[in-house]
Short mmCIF file of C-alpha atoms in Angstrom, two decimals:
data_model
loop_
_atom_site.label_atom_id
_atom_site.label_comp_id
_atom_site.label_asym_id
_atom_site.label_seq_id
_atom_site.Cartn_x
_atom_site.Cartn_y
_atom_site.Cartn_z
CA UNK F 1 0.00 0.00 0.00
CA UNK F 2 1.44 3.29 -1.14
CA UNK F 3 1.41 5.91 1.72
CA UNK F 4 -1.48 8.02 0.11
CA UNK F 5 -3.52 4.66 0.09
CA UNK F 6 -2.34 4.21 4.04
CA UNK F 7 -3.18 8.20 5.01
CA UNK F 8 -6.85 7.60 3.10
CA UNK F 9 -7.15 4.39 4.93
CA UNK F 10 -6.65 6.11 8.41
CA UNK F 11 -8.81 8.32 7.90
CA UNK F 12 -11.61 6.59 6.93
CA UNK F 13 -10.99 4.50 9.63
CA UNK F 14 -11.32 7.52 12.02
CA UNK F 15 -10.91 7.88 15.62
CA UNK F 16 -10.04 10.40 18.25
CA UNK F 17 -6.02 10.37 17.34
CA UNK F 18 -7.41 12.16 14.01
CA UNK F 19 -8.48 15.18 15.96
CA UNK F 20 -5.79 18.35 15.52
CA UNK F 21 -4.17 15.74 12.99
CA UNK F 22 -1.61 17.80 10.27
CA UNK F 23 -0.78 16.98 7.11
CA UNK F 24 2.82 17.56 6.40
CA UNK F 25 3.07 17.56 2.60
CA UNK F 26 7.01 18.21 0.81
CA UNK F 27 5.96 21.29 -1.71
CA UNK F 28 9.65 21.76 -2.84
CA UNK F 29 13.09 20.46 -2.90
CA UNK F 30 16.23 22.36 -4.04
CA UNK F 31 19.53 20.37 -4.62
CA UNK F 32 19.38 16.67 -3.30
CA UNK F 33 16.96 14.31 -1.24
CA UNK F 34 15.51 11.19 -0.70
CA UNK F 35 12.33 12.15 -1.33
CA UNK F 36 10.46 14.73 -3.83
CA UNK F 37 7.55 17.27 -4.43
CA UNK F 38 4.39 15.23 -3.34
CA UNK F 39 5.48 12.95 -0.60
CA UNK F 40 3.38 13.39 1.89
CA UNK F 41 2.93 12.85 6.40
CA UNK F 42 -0.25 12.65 8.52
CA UNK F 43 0.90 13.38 12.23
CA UNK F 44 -1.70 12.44 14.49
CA UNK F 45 -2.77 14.19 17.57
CA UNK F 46 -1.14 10.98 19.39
CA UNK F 47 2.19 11.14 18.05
CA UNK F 48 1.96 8.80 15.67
CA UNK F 49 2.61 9.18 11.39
CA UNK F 50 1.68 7.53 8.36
CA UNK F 51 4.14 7.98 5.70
CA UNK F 52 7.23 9.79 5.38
CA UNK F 53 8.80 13.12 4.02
CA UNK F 54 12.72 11.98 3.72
CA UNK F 55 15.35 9.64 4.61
CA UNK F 56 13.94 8.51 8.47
CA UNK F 57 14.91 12.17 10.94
CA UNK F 58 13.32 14.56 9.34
CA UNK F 59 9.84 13.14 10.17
CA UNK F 60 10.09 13.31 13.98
CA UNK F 61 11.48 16.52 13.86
CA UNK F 62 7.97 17.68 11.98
CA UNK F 63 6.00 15.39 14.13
CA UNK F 64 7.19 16.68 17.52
CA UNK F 65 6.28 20.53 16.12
CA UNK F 66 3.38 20.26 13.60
CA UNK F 67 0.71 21.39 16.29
CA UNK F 68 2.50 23.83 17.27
CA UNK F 69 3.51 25.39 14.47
CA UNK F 70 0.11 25.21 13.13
CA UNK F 71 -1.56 25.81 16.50
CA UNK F 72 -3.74 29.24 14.93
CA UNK F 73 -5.17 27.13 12.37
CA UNK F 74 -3.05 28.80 9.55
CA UNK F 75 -0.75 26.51 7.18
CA UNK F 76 2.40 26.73 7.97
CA UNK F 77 5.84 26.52 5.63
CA UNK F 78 8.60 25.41 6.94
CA UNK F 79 12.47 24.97 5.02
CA UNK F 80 14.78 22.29 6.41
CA UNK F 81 18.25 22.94 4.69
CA UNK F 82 21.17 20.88 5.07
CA UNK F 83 23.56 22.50 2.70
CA UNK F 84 25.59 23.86 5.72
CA UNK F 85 28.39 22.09 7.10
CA UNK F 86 26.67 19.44 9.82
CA UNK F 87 23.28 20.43 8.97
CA UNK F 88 22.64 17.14 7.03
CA UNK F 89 23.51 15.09 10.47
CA UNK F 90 21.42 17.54 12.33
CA UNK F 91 18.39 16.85 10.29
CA UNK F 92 19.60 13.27 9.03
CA UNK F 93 18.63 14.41 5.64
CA UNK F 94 21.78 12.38 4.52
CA UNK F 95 21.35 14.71 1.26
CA UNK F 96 23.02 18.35 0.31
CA UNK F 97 19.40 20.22 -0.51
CA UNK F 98 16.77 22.11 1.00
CA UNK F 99 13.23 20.46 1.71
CA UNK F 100 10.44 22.99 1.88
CA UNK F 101 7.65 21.57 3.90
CA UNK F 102 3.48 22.52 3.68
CA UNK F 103 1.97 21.97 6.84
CA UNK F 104 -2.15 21.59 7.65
CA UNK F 105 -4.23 21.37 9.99
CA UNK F 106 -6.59 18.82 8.91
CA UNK F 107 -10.18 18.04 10.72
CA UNK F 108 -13.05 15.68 9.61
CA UNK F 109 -16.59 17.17 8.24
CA UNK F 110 -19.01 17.26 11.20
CA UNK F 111 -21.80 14.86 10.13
CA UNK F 112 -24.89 16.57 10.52
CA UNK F 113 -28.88 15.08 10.68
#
């Protein structure tokens, strides 16, 4: 199963952990990494994550901080770059580029009648 097919799947399967969930989505990559434009990240509101944005770090840097940095509700951008010396190990990137990351807050339709 492909991790769009997985991040569907949880959500139709519902649950309280997809309350506050965030979708981490990778919108752009300059230079070199493991993963491209597209690849997406549900972070529940229970820590865990279905699917993955790079090599293996990156993801529980952006799972530890995606309700927080999306807290008011608004999308938030962030840039990991590991083109300085040591950033790559910091991150784990394990690539020389810059990953540009779309995160959003994602809720459920209220079923109504």
């Amino acid at each position: 199963m492909d991790e769009t097919h997985a991040i569907l799947s949880a959500w139709s399967a519902g649950g309280p952990a997809l309350d506050g969930a965030v979708l981490a989505s990778v919108v752009h990559v300059k230079g070199s990494a493991y993963r491209r434009p597209g690849a997406r990240m549900l972070v529940l509101s229970d820590g865990s994550r279905i699917g993955t944005l790079s090599g293996g770090c990156l993801e529980g840097d952006v799972a530890r901080k995606a309700a927080w940095w999306t807290s008011g509700g608004e999308p938030s951008l962030r840039r990991f770059d590991s083109t300085s010396e040591g950033a790559a190990w910091d991150f784990g990137l394990g690539c020389n580029g810059v990953i540009s990351v779309l995160l959003e807050r994602v809720a459920r339709p209220e079923v109504t009648g």
